[in-house]
Amino acid sequence: QTKWDLPAAYPATNFHSVNLEQFAKDVDKATGGKLKITVHANASLYKAPEIKRAVQQGQAQIGEILLVNFQNEWQIFGADGLPFLADSYDESMRLYKAQKPFLEKKLGEQGMMLLYAVAWPPQGIYTKRTLNSAADMKGLKWRAYSPATARIAELVGAQPVTVQAAELSQAMATGVVDSYMSSGSTGYDSKTYEHIKNWYDTQAWLPKNAVIVNKAAFNALDKGTQDALLKAGAEAEARGWEASKAENTRTQNLLKQNGMNIITPPAQLKADMKKVGDTMLKEWLDKAGPEGKALVDAYRK
Amino acid sequence: MSDVAITTLLMFALFALLGSGVWIGLTLAGVAWIGMQLFSSRPAGDAMAITVWGSASSWTLTALPLFIWMGEILFRTKLSESMFRGLAPWVSRLPGRLLHTNVIGCTIFAAVSGSSAATCATIGKMTLPELGKRGYPDDITIGSLAGAGTLGLLIPPSIIMIVYGVSADVSIARLFVAGIIPGVVLAGLFSGYLMIWTALNRDRVPPPDRHMSFGEKVYESRHLIPVVVLIAAVLGSIYAGVATATEAAAVGVVGSLLLSAVQRSLTWQTFRDSLMGATRLYCMIALILSGAAFLTLSMGYIGLPRHLAEFVTSLGLSPFLLIVALAVFYVILGCFLDGISMVVLTMGVILPTVTAAKLDLIWFGIFIVIVVEMAQITPPVGFNLFVLQGMTGKEITWIGKVTFPFFLLMCLMVLLLWWFPQLATWLPSKM
Amino acid sequence: MRRILDWLYDAAAWLAALAMIGVLLMVLLSIVSRQLGFNVPGTDAYAGYSMAAAGFLALAHTLKKNEHIRVTLLLGRLRGRGLRVLQMWALSAAVLLAALFAFYSVRLAWQSYALNDISTGNDATPLWIPQITMALGTVVLLIAFVDEWLLHLRARQPRTVPGEALHNE
Ligand code: NA
Ligand code: NA
């Protein structure tokens, strides 16, 4: 019997974590108990930024990471964080398919393999203001939690503010932050509706969580177990994307019930944000080089 | 190997290393190392380094060294002396008199700081020397400080509430509000105990100063102005949206330096001493935190807390017995792990049971905070005890002993919370 | 030799104190930048790195000042040979653990460099740079423990560290 540890950063109730638990059960069943995977949700084993390295070095045989987190290391990891490049589940899936060979190659070089990836619900803008165009965003105190969200703030003239997730709730209550970009699901989980009443459903991007496996640990499994793992992974991927869509609908309804105005972005705002997206794509292509170009070409084909 | 055997072996290693005088932070790392090498499939070394680095450089902790520094600066000003002069006339009729300064000080400072170690260190730096100078006995002053320091967790802001709120998916704002009444009640229990203790130990409390008229008392209160201004500045920076709760510690350091300058106690010498003193005290805590982070990781791999939690939830208890069992479970766990680790390691298993028992999750959050508070003062691994050992040089077993009555008061608080759940749920329901 | 060692502990401690000031400055910078409307990316990360540096670089100095805590209940009751044996045992265990700590801390920084591990935050710092403080601090701690171990071994009488006897009640 082989035992694997699977560190994950999100709470046990999050739909990604629930999916992981199901995946672990499926593997257990399919291998007749030969491979037992323990899911350590809620960053109880490693914190989000440490998980990739833990898998790479074999401290954990398998783990779940947020791909865009690793954009600083390699630009392609951040492709699903580019605003308005892929702005629906269908396009996100197409982007994933285009991104996949690149991810597999890079992770392969690092001694890992990609088992599956699932998108988060699409990102919108939480703000205390009414927005008709990007000009209305000038001076917003905008939580910048990643290089991309910081750049958006700069481009629309908002003030990027550094606030940790743990302090977001209090920061919104006291006015340290009055806007940020996130999904309906994260906004609901973090109770944003207690402080902010508008969510502009811009569907800016759908970041993905990826489940990665240490190659040496995988190779140490017998053929039957490997196949069972890959099959359970493929099933988890299909299940996860559906769960993400369901979560999107569910949390948007819950947001509405809790007094959040879910607003389709006005035409001008949409056009302005599209421009922001174009600028950022151009900047990204400069940094990502030929690989980046090949990825975007493959996606747009 | 069975869980019981693993636990026995690790406990033996822990007590053997601690008892033979190996430094506490290294002991924790050593036990973690043994556990991970023997009972998990992963090698310990690299995992230790990643985890220790992650916890030592974690931004959420930055308030701790800053508040410790603030305490070291204030200790070298006349602030504590003037605070005592201002408070003395008001508590002179209260049995126990100035003994209450620990409780009052911690309660107020708890509204500024989110951590119990920082509360304990900052207030202790000011009160312990002053109380000692005035002839109050060590055992009750140190015990009450260790106990009252834990209020840093219950009175908002609070790091542990944020961790619980994220794990349990409940509103952190509501949790913060829910902690206020239990925090004040617990402070009241501490003060009540101090009065009873004084009644039983009249000869051990120094005699009161001369009697003052009301006018004189008010006039003496002018000495409180610096403290009030400082606390108002730190609290104000949070509630005015200038700083987050963590950043407020930096406001506290700057405020203390200014105060020190105004009182003309700021010299190169005092600045350097406060800086080096704070660096050493923080370093001492950081080594233990590093060991504790590694122990948490090792426990996560071995799965002991998880198995224990699974065992408790498998018992199928009534809500009351479930709470009793969980209290016992967390007190035992709290002897060896720090509070945040306990919550992170067990919530995934415990929460479904708690939800199934139809317990209110806000109420349960306050319950968790109180049991985590208890963990801060139970030996062998109790952070308030470590902070106080570092500050006073007293033996940790002795500190544990003088703190024990306050541990019992917290047990009483858990019972009160069970009998009167409104203590926790009433305020948030008004939001 | 003695002077070099003492200089080493003190130098590391002064760097730690500077890092402590660094924590303060980084947090202040994040408050002030928000008020004045400019943005310095990564102040939160830099505050964290400074805090780590403050903790690790002061390790040896804190040990030499006898401010790392331990349970001295048993040590305080023993005299003569028994005390000496127990002290040597505690120090030996500490040397071993400090050696593991130092070895893997150096390895951490080295592997961060080799794996090109970069901070995921807005600061995008190559992690081996701040991790050098951890490597350095733990190595100096190991030196300090070995130093203590040798001092105890060579001493004719069991060494009582000033103040330690007072810690027992
Ligand atoms: Na607090
Ligand atoms: Na404890």
PDB file of C-alpha atoms in Angstrom, chain B residues 44-179:
ATOM      1  CA  ALA B  44      12.215  15.613   7.416  1.00  0.00           C
ATOM      2  CA  GLY B  45      15.027  18.013   6.517  1.00  0.00           C
ATOM      3  CA  ASP B  46      13.855  19.945   3.466  1.00  0.00           C
ATOM      4  CA  ALA B  47      10.272  19.948   4.693  1.00  0.00           C
ATOM      5  CA  MET B  48      11.470  21.509   7.940  1.00  0.00           C
ATOM      6  CA  ALA B  49      13.393  24.253   6.150  1.00  0.00           C
ATOM      7  CA  ILE B  50      10.490  25.201   3.847  1.00  0.00           C
ATOM      8  CA  THR B  51       8.022  25.319   6.729  1.00  0.00           C
ATOM      9  CA  VAL B  52      10.269  27.223   9.115  1.00  0.00           C
ATOM     10  CA  TRP B  53      11.046  29.803   6.447  1.00  0.00           C
ATOM     11  CA  GLY B  54       7.357  30.110   5.551  1.00  0.00           C
ATOM     12  CA  SER B  55       6.307  30.722   9.130  1.00  0.00           C
ATOM     13  CA  ALA B  56       9.257  32.980  10.035  1.00  0.00           C
ATOM     14  CA  SER B  57       8.687  35.268   7.044  1.00  0.00           C
ATOM     15  CA  SER B  58       4.897  35.220   7.188  1.00  0.00           C
ATOM     16  CA  TRP B  59       3.483  38.689   6.972  1.00  0.00           C
ATOM     17  CA  THR B  60       0.646  38.013   9.452  1.00  0.00           C
ATOM     18  CA  LEU B  61       3.233  37.708  12.211  1.00  0.00           C
ATOM     19  CA  THR B  62       4.875  41.109  11.668  1.00  0.00           C
ATOM     20  CA  ALA B  63       2.767  42.729  14.383  1.00  0.00           C
ATOM     21  CA  LEU B  64       4.426  40.537  17.025  1.00  0.00           C
ATOM     22  CA  PRO B  65       8.017  41.890  16.871  1.00  0.00           C
ATOM     23  CA  LEU B  66       6.690  45.427  16.548  1.00  0.00           C
ATOM     24  CA  PHE B  67       4.453  45.183  19.608  1.00  0.00           C
ATOM     25  CA  ILE B  68       7.323  43.616  21.542  1.00  0.00           C
ATOM     26  CA  TRP B  69       9.491  46.566  20.544  1.00  0.00           C
ATOM     27  CA  MET B  70       6.734  48.946  21.603  1.00  0.00           C
ATOM     28  CA  GLY B  71       6.723  47.299  25.029  1.00  0.00           C
ATOM     29  CA  GLU B  72      10.510  47.652  25.323  1.00  0.00           C
ATOM     30  CA  ILE B  73      10.314  51.352  24.459  1.00  0.00           C
ATOM     31  CA  LEU B  74       7.480  52.055  26.882  1.00  0.00           C
ATOM     32  CA  PHE B  75       9.310  50.155  29.606  1.00  0.00           C
ATOM     33  CA  ARG B  76      12.106  52.738  29.330  1.00  0.00           C
ATOM     34  CA  THR B  77       9.744  55.732  29.578  1.00  0.00           C
ATOM     35  CA  LYS B  78       7.907  57.096  32.593  1.00  0.00           C
ATOM     36  CA  LEU B  79       4.685  55.889  30.997  1.00  0.00           C
ATOM     37  CA  SER B  80       4.112  52.894  33.238  1.00  0.00           C
ATOM     38  CA  GLU B  81       4.882  54.860  36.373  1.00  0.00           C
ATOM     39  CA  SER B  82       2.466  57.610  35.405  1.00  0.00           C
ATOM     40  CA  MET B  83      -0.137  55.049  34.374  1.00  0.00           C
ATOM     41  CA  PHE B  84       0.052  53.555  37.852  1.00  0.00           C
ATOM     42  CA  ARG B  85      -0.198  56.967  39.488  1.00  0.00           C
ATOM     43  CA  GLY B  86      -3.284  57.729  37.456  1.00  0.00           C
ATOM     44  CA  LEU B  87      -4.944  54.386  38.116  1.00  0.00           C
ATOM     45  CA  ALA B  88      -4.039  53.973  41.793  1.00  0.00           C
ATOM     46  CA  PRO B  89      -6.637  56.342  43.296  1.00  0.00           C
ATOM     47  CA  TRP B  90      -9.442  54.672  41.349  1.00  0.00           C
ATOM     48  CA  VAL B  91      -8.669  51.109  42.341  1.00  0.00           C
ATOM     49  CA  SER B  92      -7.683  51.925  45.938  1.00  0.00           C
ATOM     50  CA  ARG B  93     -11.112  50.853  47.281  1.00  0.00           C
ATOM     51  CA  LEU B  94     -11.115  47.669  45.201  1.00  0.00           C
ATOM     52  CA  PRO B  95      -9.789  44.603  47.049  1.00  0.00           C
ATOM     53  CA  GLY B  96      -6.498  43.809  45.334  1.00  0.00           C
ATOM     54  CA  ARG B  97      -5.980  47.409  44.237  1.00  0.00           C
ATOM     55  CA  LEU B  98      -3.185  47.652  41.678  1.00  0.00           C
ATOM     56  CA  LEU B  99      -3.283  43.920  40.992  1.00  0.00           C
ATOM     57  CA  HIS B 100      -6.120  44.795  38.631  1.00  0.00           C
ATOM     58  CA  THR B 101      -3.771  46.755  36.386  1.00  0.00           C
ATOM     59  CA  ASN B 102      -2.767  43.579  34.563  1.00  0.00           C
ATOM     60  CA  VAL B 103      -6.367  42.746  33.771  1.00  0.00           C
ATOM     61  CA  ILE B 104      -7.306  46.324  32.869  1.00  0.00           C
ATOM     62  CA  GLY B 105      -4.139  46.843  30.855  1.00  0.00           C
ATOM     63  CA  CYS B 106      -4.499  43.591  28.931  1.00  0.00           C
ATOM     64  CA  THR B 107      -8.184  44.187  28.247  1.00  0.00           C
ATOM     65  CA  ILE B 108      -7.463  47.589  26.758  1.00  0.00           C
ATOM     66  CA  PHE B 109      -4.379  46.497  24.890  1.00  0.00           C
ATOM     67  CA  ALA B 110      -6.261  43.462  23.552  1.00  0.00           C
ATOM     68  CA  ALA B 111      -8.381  45.915  21.571  1.00  0.00           C
ATOM     69  CA  VAL B 112      -5.202  47.006  19.814  1.00  0.00           C
ATOM     70  CA  SER B 113      -3.328  43.740  19.352  1.00  0.00           C
ATOM     71  CA  GLY B 114      -4.464  40.503  17.767  1.00  0.00           C
ATOM     72  CA  SER B 115      -2.020  38.243  19.533  1.00  0.00           C
ATOM     73  CA  SER B 116      -1.809  36.978  23.064  1.00  0.00           C
ATOM     74  CA  ALA B 117       1.996  36.845  23.223  1.00  0.00           C
ATOM     75  CA  ALA B 118       2.230  40.509  22.167  1.00  0.00           C
ATOM     76  CA  THR B 119      -0.383  41.534  24.741  1.00  0.00           C
ATOM     77  CA  CYS B 120       1.404  39.643  27.463  1.00  0.00           C
ATOM     78  CA  ALA B 121       4.839  41.019  26.546  1.00  0.00           C
ATOM     79  CA  THR B 122       3.787  44.634  26.071  1.00  0.00           C
ATOM     80  CA  ILE B 123       1.688  44.974  29.225  1.00  0.00           C
ATOM     81  CA  GLY B 124       4.059  42.835  31.289  1.00  0.00           C
ATOM     82  CA  LYS B 125       7.010  45.039  30.406  1.00  0.00           C
ATOM     83  CA  MET B 126       5.152  47.939  32.017  1.00  0.00           C
ATOM     84  CA  THR B 127       3.300  46.350  34.938  1.00  0.00           C
ATOM     85  CA  LEU B 128       5.664  43.695  36.307  1.00  0.00           C
ATOM     86  CA  PRO B 129       8.498  46.026  37.390  1.00  0.00           C
ATOM     87  CA  GLU B 130       6.047  48.598  38.789  1.00  0.00           C
ATOM     88  CA  LEU B 131       4.023  46.052  40.732  1.00  0.00           C
ATOM     89  CA  GLY B 132       7.191  44.447  42.048  1.00  0.00           C
ATOM     90  CA  LYS B 133       8.507  47.826  43.168  1.00  0.00           C
ATOM     91  CA  ARG B 134       5.267  48.469  45.053  1.00  0.00           C
ATOM     92  CA  GLY B 135       5.503  45.186  46.916  1.00  0.00           C
ATOM     93  CA  TYR B 136       2.875  43.074  45.170  1.00  0.00           C
ATOM     94  CA  PRO B 137       3.827  39.384  45.284  1.00  0.00           C
ATOM     95  CA  ASP B 138       5.256  37.734  42.156  1.00  0.00           C
ATOM     96  CA  ASP B 139       2.998  34.715  42.005  1.00  0.00           C
ATOM     97  CA  ILE B 140      -0.281  36.569  41.674  1.00  0.00           C
ATOM     98  CA  THR B 141       1.069  39.327  39.417  1.00  0.00           C
ATOM     99  CA  ILE B 142       2.686  36.900  36.981  1.00  0.00           C
ATOM    100  CA  GLY B 143      -0.263  34.508  37.081  1.00  0.00           C
ATOM    101  CA  SER B 144      -2.792  37.226  36.403  1.00  0.00           C
ATOM    102  CA  LEU B 145      -0.661  38.607  33.588  1.00  0.00           C
ATOM    103  CA  ALA B 146      -0.379  35.204  31.883  1.00  0.00           C
ATOM    104  CA  GLY B 147      -4.137  34.749  32.205  1.00  0.00           C
ATOM    105  CA  ALA B 148      -5.169  38.244  31.190  1.00  0.00           C
ATOM    106  CA  GLY B 149      -2.710  38.274  28.285  1.00  0.00           C
ATOM    107  CA  THR B 150      -4.833  35.650  26.566  1.00  0.00           C
ATOM    108  CA  LEU B 151      -7.596  38.256  26.241  1.00  0.00           C
ATOM    109  CA  GLY B 152      -5.598  39.457  23.224  1.00  0.00           C
ATOM    110  CA  LEU B 153      -7.272  36.621  21.321  1.00  0.00           C
ATOM    111  CA  LEU B 154     -10.846  37.052  22.531  1.00  0.00           C
ATOM    112  CA  ILE B 155     -11.198  40.820  22.250  1.00  0.00           C
ATOM    113  CA  PRO B 156     -11.016  41.956  18.618  1.00  0.00           C
ATOM    114  CA  PRO B 157      -8.904  42.204  16.555  1.00  0.00           C
ATOM    115  CA  SER B 158      -7.731  38.619  16.815  1.00  0.00           C
ATOM    116  CA  ILE B 159      -5.531  36.470  14.582  1.00  0.00           C
ATOM    117  CA  ILE B 160      -7.124  33.234  15.711  1.00  0.00           C
ATOM    118  CA  MET B 161     -10.631  34.495  14.844  1.00  0.00           C
ATOM    119  CA  ILE B 162      -9.437  35.270  11.319  1.00  0.00           C
ATOM    120  CA  VAL B 163      -8.007  31.762  10.977  1.00  0.00           C
ATOM    121  CA  TYR B 164     -11.209  30.198  12.318  1.00  0.00           C
ATOM    122  CA  GLY B 165     -13.432  32.480  10.233  1.00  0.00           C
ATOM    123  CA  VAL B 166     -11.679  31.442   7.035  1.00  0.00           C
ATOM    124  CA  SER B 167     -11.751  27.717   7.911  1.00  0.00           C
ATOM    125  CA  ALA B 168     -15.356  27.670   9.085  1.00  0.00           C
ATOM    126  CA  ASP B 169     -16.650  30.058   6.467  1.00  0.00           C
ATOM    127  CA  VAL B 170     -18.194  32.487   8.969  1.00  0.00           C
ATOM    128  CA  SER B 171     -18.065  36.255   8.949  1.00  0.00           C
ATOM    129  CA  ILE B 172     -14.890  37.545  10.569  1.00  0.00           C
ATOM    130  CA  ALA B 173     -16.604  40.859  11.320  1.00  0.00           C
ATOM    131  CA  ARG B 174     -19.337  39.026  13.269  1.00  0.00           C
ATOM    132  CA  LEU B 175     -16.801  36.886  15.075  1.00  0.00           C
ATOM    133  CA  PHE B 176     -14.954  40.011  16.146  1.00  0.00           C
ATOM    134  CA  VAL B 177     -18.138  41.522  17.517  1.00  0.00           C
ATOM    135  CA  ALA B 178     -19.093  38.230  19.172  1.00  0.00           C
ATOM    136  CA  GLY B 179     -15.846  38.217  21.153  1.00  0.00           C
TER     137      GLY B 179
END
